[in-house]
Coordinates of C-alpha atoms in Angstrom, one line a residue:
Chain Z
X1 CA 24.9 -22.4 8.6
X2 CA 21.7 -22.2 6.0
X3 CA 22.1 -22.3 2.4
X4 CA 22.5 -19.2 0.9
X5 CA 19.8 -17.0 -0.9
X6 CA 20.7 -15.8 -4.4
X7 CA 19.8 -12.7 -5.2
X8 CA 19.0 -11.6 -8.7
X9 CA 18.3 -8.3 -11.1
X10 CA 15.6 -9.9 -13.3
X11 CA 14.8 -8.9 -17.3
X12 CA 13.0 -6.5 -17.9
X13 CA 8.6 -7.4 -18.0
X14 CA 6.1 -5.2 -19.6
X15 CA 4.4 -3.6 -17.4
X16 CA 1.0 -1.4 -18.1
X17 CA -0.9 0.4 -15.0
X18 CA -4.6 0.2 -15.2
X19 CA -7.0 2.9 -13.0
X20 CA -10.4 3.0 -13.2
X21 CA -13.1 1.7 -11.3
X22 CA -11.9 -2.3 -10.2
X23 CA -15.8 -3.2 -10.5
X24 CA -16.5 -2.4 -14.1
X25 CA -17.1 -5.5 -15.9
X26 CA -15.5 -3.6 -18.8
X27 CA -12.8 -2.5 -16.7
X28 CA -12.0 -6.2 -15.7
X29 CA -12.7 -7.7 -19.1
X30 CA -9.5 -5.8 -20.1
X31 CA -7.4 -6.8 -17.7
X32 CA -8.6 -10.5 -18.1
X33 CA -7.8 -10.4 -22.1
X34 CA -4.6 -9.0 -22.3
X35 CA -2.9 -11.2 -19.6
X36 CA -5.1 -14.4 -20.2
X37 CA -5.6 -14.3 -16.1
X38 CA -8.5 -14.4 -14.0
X39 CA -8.9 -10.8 -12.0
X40 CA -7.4 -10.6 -8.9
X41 CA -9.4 -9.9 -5.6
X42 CA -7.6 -7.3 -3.1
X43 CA -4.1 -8.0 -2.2
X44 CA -3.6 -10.6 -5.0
X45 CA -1.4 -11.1 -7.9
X46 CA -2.2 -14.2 -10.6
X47 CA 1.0 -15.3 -12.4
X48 CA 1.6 -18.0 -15.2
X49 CA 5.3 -17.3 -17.2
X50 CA 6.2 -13.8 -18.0
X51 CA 1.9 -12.6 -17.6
X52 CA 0.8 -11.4 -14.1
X53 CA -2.3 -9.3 -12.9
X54 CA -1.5 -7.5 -9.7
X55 CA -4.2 -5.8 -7.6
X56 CA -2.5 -2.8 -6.4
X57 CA -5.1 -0.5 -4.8
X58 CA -9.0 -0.1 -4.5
X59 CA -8.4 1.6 -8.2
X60 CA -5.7 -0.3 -9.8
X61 CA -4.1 -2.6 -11.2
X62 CA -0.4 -3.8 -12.6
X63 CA -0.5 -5.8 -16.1
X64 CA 2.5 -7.5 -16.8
X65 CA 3.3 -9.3 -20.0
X66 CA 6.2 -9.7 -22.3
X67 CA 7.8 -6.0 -23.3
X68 CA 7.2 -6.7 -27.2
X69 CA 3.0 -7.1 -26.5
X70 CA 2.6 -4.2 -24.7
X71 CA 2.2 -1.3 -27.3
X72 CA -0.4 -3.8 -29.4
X73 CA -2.0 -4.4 -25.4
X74 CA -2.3 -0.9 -25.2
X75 CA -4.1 0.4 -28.0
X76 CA -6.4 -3.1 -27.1
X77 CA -7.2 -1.4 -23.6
X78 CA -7.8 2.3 -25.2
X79 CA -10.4 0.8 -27.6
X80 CA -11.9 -1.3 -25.2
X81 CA -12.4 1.4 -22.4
X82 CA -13.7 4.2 -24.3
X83 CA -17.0 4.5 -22.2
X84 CA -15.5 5.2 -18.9
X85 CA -12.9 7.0 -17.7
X86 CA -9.8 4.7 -17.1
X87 CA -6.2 5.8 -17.3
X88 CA -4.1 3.3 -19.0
X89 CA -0.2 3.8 -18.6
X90 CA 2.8 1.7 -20.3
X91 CA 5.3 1.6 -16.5
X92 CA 7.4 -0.7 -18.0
X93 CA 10.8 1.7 -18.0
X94 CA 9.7 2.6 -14.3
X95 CA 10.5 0.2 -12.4
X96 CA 12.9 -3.1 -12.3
X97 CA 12.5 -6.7 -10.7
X98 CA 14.5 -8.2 -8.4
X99 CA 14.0 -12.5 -7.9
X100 CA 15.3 -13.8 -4.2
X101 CA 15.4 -17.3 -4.5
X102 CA 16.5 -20.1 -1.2
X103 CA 14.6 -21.6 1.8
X104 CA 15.6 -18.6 3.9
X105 CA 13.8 -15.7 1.6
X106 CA 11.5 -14.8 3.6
X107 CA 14.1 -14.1 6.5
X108 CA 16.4 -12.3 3.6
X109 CA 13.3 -10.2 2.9
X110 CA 11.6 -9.8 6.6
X111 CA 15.2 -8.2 7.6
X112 CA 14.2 -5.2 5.1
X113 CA 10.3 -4.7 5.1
X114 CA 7.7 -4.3 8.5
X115 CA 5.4 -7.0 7.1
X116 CA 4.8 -10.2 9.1
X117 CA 6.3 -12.9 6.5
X118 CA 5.7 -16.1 8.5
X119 CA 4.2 -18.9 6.2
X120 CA 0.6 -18.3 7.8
X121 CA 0.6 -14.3 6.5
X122 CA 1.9 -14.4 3.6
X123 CA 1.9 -17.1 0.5
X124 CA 2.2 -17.4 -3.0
X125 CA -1.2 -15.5 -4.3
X126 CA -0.6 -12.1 -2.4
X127 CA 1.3 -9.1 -3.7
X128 CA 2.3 -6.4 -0.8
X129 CA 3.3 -3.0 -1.5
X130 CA 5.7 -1.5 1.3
X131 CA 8.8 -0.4 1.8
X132 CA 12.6 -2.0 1.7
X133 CA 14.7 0.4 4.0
X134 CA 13.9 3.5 3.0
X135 CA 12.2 2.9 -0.6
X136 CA 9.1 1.9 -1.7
X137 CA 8.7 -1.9 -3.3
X138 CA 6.1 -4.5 -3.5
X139 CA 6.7 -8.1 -3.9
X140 CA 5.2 -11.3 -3.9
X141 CA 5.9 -15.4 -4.1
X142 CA 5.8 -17.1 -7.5
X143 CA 6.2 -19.9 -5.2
X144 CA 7.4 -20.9 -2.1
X145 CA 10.9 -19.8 -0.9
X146 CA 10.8 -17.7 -4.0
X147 CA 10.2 -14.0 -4.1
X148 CA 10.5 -11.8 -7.3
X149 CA 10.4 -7.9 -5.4
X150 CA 9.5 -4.9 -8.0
X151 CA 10.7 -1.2 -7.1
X152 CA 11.1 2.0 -9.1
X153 CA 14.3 2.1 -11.3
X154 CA 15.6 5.3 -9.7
X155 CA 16.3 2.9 -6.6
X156 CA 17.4 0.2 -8.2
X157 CA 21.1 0.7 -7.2
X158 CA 20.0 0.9 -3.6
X159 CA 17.8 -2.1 -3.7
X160 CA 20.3 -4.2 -5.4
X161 CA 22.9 -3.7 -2.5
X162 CA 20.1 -3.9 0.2
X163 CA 19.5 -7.6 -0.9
X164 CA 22.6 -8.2 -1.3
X165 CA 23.6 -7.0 2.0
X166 CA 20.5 -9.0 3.7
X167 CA 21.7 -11.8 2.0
X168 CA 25.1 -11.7 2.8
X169 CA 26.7 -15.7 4.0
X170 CA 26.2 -15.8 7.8
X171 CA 23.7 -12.7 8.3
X172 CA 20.4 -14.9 7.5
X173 CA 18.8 -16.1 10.4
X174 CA 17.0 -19.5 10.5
X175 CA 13.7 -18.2 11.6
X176 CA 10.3 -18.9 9.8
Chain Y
X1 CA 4.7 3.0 17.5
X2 CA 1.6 3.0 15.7
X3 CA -0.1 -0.1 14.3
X4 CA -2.8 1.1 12.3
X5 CA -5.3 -0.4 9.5
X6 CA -5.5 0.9 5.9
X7 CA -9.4 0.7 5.1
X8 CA -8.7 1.0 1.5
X9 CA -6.6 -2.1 1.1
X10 CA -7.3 -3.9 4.3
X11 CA -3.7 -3.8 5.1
X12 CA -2.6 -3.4 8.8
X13 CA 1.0 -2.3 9.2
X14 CA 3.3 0.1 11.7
X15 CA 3.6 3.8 11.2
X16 CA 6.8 3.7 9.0
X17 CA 4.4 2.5 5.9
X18 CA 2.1 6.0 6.5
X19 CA 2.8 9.1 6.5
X20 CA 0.8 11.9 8.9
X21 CA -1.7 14.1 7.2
X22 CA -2.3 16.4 10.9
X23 CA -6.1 16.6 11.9
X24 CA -9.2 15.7 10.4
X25 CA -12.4 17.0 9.8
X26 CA -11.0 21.1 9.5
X27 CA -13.1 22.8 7.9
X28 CA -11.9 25.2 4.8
X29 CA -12.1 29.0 5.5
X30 CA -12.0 30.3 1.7
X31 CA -12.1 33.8 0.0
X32 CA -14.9 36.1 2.1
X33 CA -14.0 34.5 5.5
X34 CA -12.9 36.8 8.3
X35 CA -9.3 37.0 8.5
X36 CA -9.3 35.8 12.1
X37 CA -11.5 32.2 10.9
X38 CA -9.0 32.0 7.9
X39 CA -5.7 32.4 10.2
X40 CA -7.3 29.8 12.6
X41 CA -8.3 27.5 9.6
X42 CA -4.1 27.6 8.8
X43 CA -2.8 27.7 12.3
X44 CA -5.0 26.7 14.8
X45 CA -4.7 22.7 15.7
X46 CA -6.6 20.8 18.8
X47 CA -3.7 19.4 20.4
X48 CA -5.9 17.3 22.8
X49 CA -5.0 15.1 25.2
X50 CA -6.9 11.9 24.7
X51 CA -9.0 11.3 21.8
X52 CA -7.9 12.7 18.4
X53 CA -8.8 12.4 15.0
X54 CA -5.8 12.3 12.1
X55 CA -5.7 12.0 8.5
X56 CA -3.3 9.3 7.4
X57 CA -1.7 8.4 4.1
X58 CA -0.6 4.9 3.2
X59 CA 2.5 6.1 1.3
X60 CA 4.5 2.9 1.2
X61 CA 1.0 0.9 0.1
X62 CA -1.8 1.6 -2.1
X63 CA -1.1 5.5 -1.4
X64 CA -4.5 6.2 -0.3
X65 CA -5.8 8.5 2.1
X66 CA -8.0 7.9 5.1
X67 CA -9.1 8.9 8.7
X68 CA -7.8 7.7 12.0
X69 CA -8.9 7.9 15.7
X70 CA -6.7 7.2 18.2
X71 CA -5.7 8.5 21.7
X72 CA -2.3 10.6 22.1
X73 CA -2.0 9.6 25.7
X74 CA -2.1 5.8 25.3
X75 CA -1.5 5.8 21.9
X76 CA -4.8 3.2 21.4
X77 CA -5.8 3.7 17.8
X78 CA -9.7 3.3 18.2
X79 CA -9.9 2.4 14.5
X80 CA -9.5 3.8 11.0
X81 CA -12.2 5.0 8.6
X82 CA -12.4 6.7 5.3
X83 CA -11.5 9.9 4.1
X84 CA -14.2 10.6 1.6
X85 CA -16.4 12.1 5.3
X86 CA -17.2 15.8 6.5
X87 CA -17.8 14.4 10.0
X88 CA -16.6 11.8 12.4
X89 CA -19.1 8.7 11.3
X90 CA -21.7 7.7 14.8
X91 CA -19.9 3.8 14.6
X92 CA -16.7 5.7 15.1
X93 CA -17.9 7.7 17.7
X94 CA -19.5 4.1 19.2
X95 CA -16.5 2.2 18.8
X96 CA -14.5 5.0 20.7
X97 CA -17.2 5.0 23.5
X98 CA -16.8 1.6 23.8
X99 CA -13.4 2.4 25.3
X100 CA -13.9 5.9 26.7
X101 CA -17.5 5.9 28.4
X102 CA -16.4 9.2 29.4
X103 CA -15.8 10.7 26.4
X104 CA -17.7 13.3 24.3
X105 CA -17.5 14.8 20.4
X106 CA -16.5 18.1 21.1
X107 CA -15.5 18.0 24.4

């Protein structure tokens, strides 16, 4: 029998959705002042307390900071990409976070998602957006056997008893 | 099952992440066509047997859309490429030669 994996519905983060064109030094230099980080290369997330910078596609990115900073982070990113055409959007009421937390995570999670989760393909550093069941998520390691998972708040009742179900005492196998 | 490779975020993953987009590379009949081209634009697939080209979205990923060659008998995807192309790209058509000496564009 493994010790269990607790499963947890996390506060809520500030969370501001950054398109544009992921080369612009402007674009980057945004990202890089509000949340203190360096800029992520694809398929990476940069953490440190309640700021992260998520890459999330080949034209976005996830800011995440405390939920008081983000109007004053905001008008910061409107000034400082007037010249190109960026879309900067406060997600912060879309979506929830979820924090899986025991050596046997990554079975908890592998149970739910078609990603390879073995220690070798995936680590702390990487972000992956996919699915749990039948919803769309993404999630990543703050560290090892630690997972915080994000998903849209529509689903968050779903979500929340998919964990909970995957993590159920005696349904975890022992397998990465 | 499907395994194929998003070229926009390098991610490689099984079908369920995607979702199917039909073929690739049609070719819009607009206002002034002839009805039968237009009727043929909306209705009329390849359906081959063998080598096919599909458009894929990564719905469950970075939501992107992109182009996909694989064979419908085998299922063999031959590779992935990007959407933002009229027509199939000569690597593509290499790579899939590679695997199909017998095998011709347009066929």
């Amino acid at each position: 029998m493994s010790e269990t994996v607790q499963v947890a519905r996390l506060n809520s983060r500030g969370m501001i959705t950054l398109k544009g064109d992921l080369a612009d030094q402007d674009f980057q230099d945004v990202a890089v002042k509000i949340t203190g980080l360096s800029f992520p290369s694809q398929r990476e997330i940069r953490l440190s307390g309640e700021m992260g910078l998520a890459w999330m596609a080949a034209d976005e990115v996830l800011l995440m900071l405390p939920v008081e900073d983000v109007s004053a982070a905001i008008e910061t990113a409107d000034e400082m990409l007037r010249r190109a055409p960026a879309v900067v959007a406060n997600v912060t009421d879309a979506r929830v976070l979820f924090s899986l937390k025991g050596k046997r995570s990554r079975e908890v999670l592998a149970k739910l998602a078609p990603v390879d989760l073995s220690r070798e393909a995936f680590q702390p550093g990487q972000i992956r957006r996919t699915r749990l069941a039948q919803v769309a998520a993404a999630f990543w390691m703050p560290q090892e056997a630690q997972f915080e998972i994000m998903c849209f708040r529509s689903v968050a009742d779903y979500v929340t008893e998919l964990l909970e179900m995957s993590a159920a005492p005696g349904t975890v196998p022992e397998y990465f | 099952m499907l395994i194929l490779s998003c070229p926009c975020c390098g991610v490689s993953a099984e079908e369920t992440e995607f979702t199917p987009g039909g073929e690739a590379h049609l070719k819009r009949e607009g206002p002034g066509s002839e009805d039968a081209a237009f009727r043929d634009y909306l209705f009329q697939r390849k359906n081959p047997k063998g080598v096919h080209f599909e458009r894929w979205r990564h719905a469950f990923g970075c939501g992107k859309w992109f182009h996909a060659a694989r064979c419908t008998v085998t299922l063999e995807v031959f590779c992935t490429y990007t959407a933002q192309t009229a027509n199939v790209p000569k690597e593509v058509i290499d790579t899939i030669k590679l695997r199909r000496p017998e095998w011709e564009l347009n066929q």
